[in-house]
Short mmCIF file of C-alpha atoms in Angstrom, two decimals:
data_model
loop_
_atom_site.label_atom_id
_atom_site.label_comp_id
_atom_site.label_asym_id
_atom_site.label_seq_id
_atom_site.Cartn_x
_atom_site.Cartn_y
_atom_site.Cartn_z
CA MET Z 16 -34.76 96.52 -8.79
CA ILE Z 17 -36.04 99.79 -7.57
CA TYR Z 18 -38.90 99.03 -5.20
CA PRO Z 19 -38.85 97.66 -3.08
CA SER Z 20 -35.62 98.28 -1.34
CA VAL Z 21 -33.15 96.42 -0.68
CA GLU Z 22 -33.52 98.17 3.08
CA GLU Z 23 -37.23 97.93 2.47
CA LEU Z 24 -36.41 93.95 2.33
CA SER Z 25 -34.68 93.76 5.98
CA GLN Z 26 -37.25 94.77 7.39
CA ASN Z 27 -35.00 97.34 9.16
CA GLY Z 28 -31.67 95.72 8.93
CA LYS Z 29 -33.06 92.26 10.77
CA TYR Z 30 -32.19 90.23 7.13
CA ASN Z 31 -28.91 90.62 5.89
CA ARG Z 32 -28.44 90.23 1.74
CA TYR Z 33 -27.17 86.88 1.90
CA VAL Z 34 -30.44 86.11 3.65
CA LEU Z 35 -32.71 88.22 1.61
CA CYS Z 36 -31.01 86.36 -1.38
CA ILE Z 37 -31.54 82.76 -0.43
CA ALA Z 38 -34.92 83.31 0.72
CA THR Z 39 -35.53 85.13 -2.32
CA ALA Z 40 -34.65 82.42 -4.38
CA LYS Z 41 -36.25 79.59 -2.35
CA CYS Z 42 -39.72 81.52 -2.78
CA ALA Z 43 -38.70 82.18 -6.98
CA ARG Z 44 -39.05 78.46 -6.73
CA MET Z 45 -41.82 78.28 -5.06
CA VAL Z 46 -43.56 80.29 -7.82
CA THR Z 47 -42.17 78.57 -10.65
CA ASP Z 48 -43.56 75.54 -9.33
CA GLU Z 49 -46.44 76.78 -8.60
CA TYR Z 50 -46.80 78.05 -12.53
CA VAL Z 51 -45.69 74.55 -13.72
CA HIS Z 52 -48.74 72.86 -11.36
CA GLN Z 53 -51.31 75.44 -13.25
CA ARG Z 54 -49.77 75.26 -16.75
CA GLU Z 55 -50.25 71.33 -16.53
CA GLN Z 56 -53.77 71.25 -15.16
CA ALA Z 57 -54.83 73.63 -17.55
CA GLU Z 58 -53.03 71.13 -20.49
CA LYS Z 59 -54.82 67.84 -19.16
CA LEU Z 60 -58.03 70.09 -19.74
CA ILE Z 61 -57.40 71.46 -23.35
CA ALA Z 62 -56.64 67.73 -24.30
CA ASN Z 63 -59.22 65.98 -22.57
CA LYS Z 64 -61.21 68.42 -23.62
CA GLU Z 65 -63.01 69.53 -20.69
CA THR Z 66 -62.16 73.93 -22.17
CA ASP Z 67 -63.14 75.73 -24.40
CA LYS Z 68 -60.85 78.74 -22.27
CA SER Z 69 -57.15 79.91 -23.92
CA LEU Z 70 -54.14 77.87 -21.74
CA ALA Z 71 -53.36 81.34 -21.08
CA SER Z 72 -56.74 81.83 -19.58
CA MET Z 73 -56.29 79.15 -17.03
CA ILE Z 74 -52.99 80.16 -15.32
CA LYS Z 75 -53.02 83.16 -12.55
CA ARG Z 76 -51.66 86.50 -14.09
CA ASP Z 77 -48.93 87.64 -11.85
CA ILE Z 78 -46.96 84.52 -12.16
CA ARG Z 79 -47.96 84.45 -15.80
CA ASP Z 80 -46.92 87.63 -16.54
CA GLU Z 81 -44.72 88.43 -14.26
CA LYS Z 82 -40.42 86.70 -13.57
CA ALA Z 83 -40.59 84.71 -10.86
CA VAL Z 84 -37.81 86.26 -8.47
CA LYS Z 85 -39.93 90.08 -8.78
CA ASN Z 86 -42.95 87.06 -7.74
CA ALA Z 87 -40.70 86.58 -4.81
CA ILE Z 88 -39.68 89.74 -3.63
CA ASN Z 89 -43.17 91.11 -4.16
CA ARG Z 90 -45.08 88.15 -1.75
CA ILE Z 91 -42.13 88.56 1.26
CA TYR Z 92 -42.30 92.32 0.88
CA GLN Z 93 -46.64 91.94 1.28
CA GLY Z 94 -45.61 89.10 3.99
CA ASP Z 95 -47.73 86.31 2.07
CA TYR Z 96 -44.11 84.49 3.09
CA ARG Z 97 -41.95 85.55 6.02
CA ILE Z 98 -38.62 84.47 6.65
CA ASP Z 99 -37.60 81.88 9.88
CA ASP Z 100 -34.25 83.58 10.31
CA ASP Z 101 -33.02 80.27 12.09
CA SER Z 102 -32.87 77.78 8.45
CA ILE Z 103 -33.88 80.32 6.32
CA ASN Z 104 -37.08 78.53 5.41
CA LEU Z 105 -40.02 80.59 3.51
CA ILE Z 106 -43.18 80.03 6.13
CA GLU Z 107 -46.59 81.14 3.78
CA GLN Z 108 -48.86 82.99 6.03
CA ASP Z 109 -52.50 81.85 6.26
#
């Protein structure tokens, strides 16, 4: 991946590659869980004939069309999540 670079993600050396890797993996899991939840909800609606929309149209485009890791990197870079230094946890920004 070229953009954003590791240097940009590390916030001027604040985080090393290990921390970025762990944080990205945790965020990618959160993205995957979000996708699974939205898909389950959409499948229930379709099974109960409560909607005539397609399955794909009921799932957010960014998590449907992009890989989870790419979404995770973009969310961390955009500031949607921030890295908690002590335990390498992600905190969702409001």
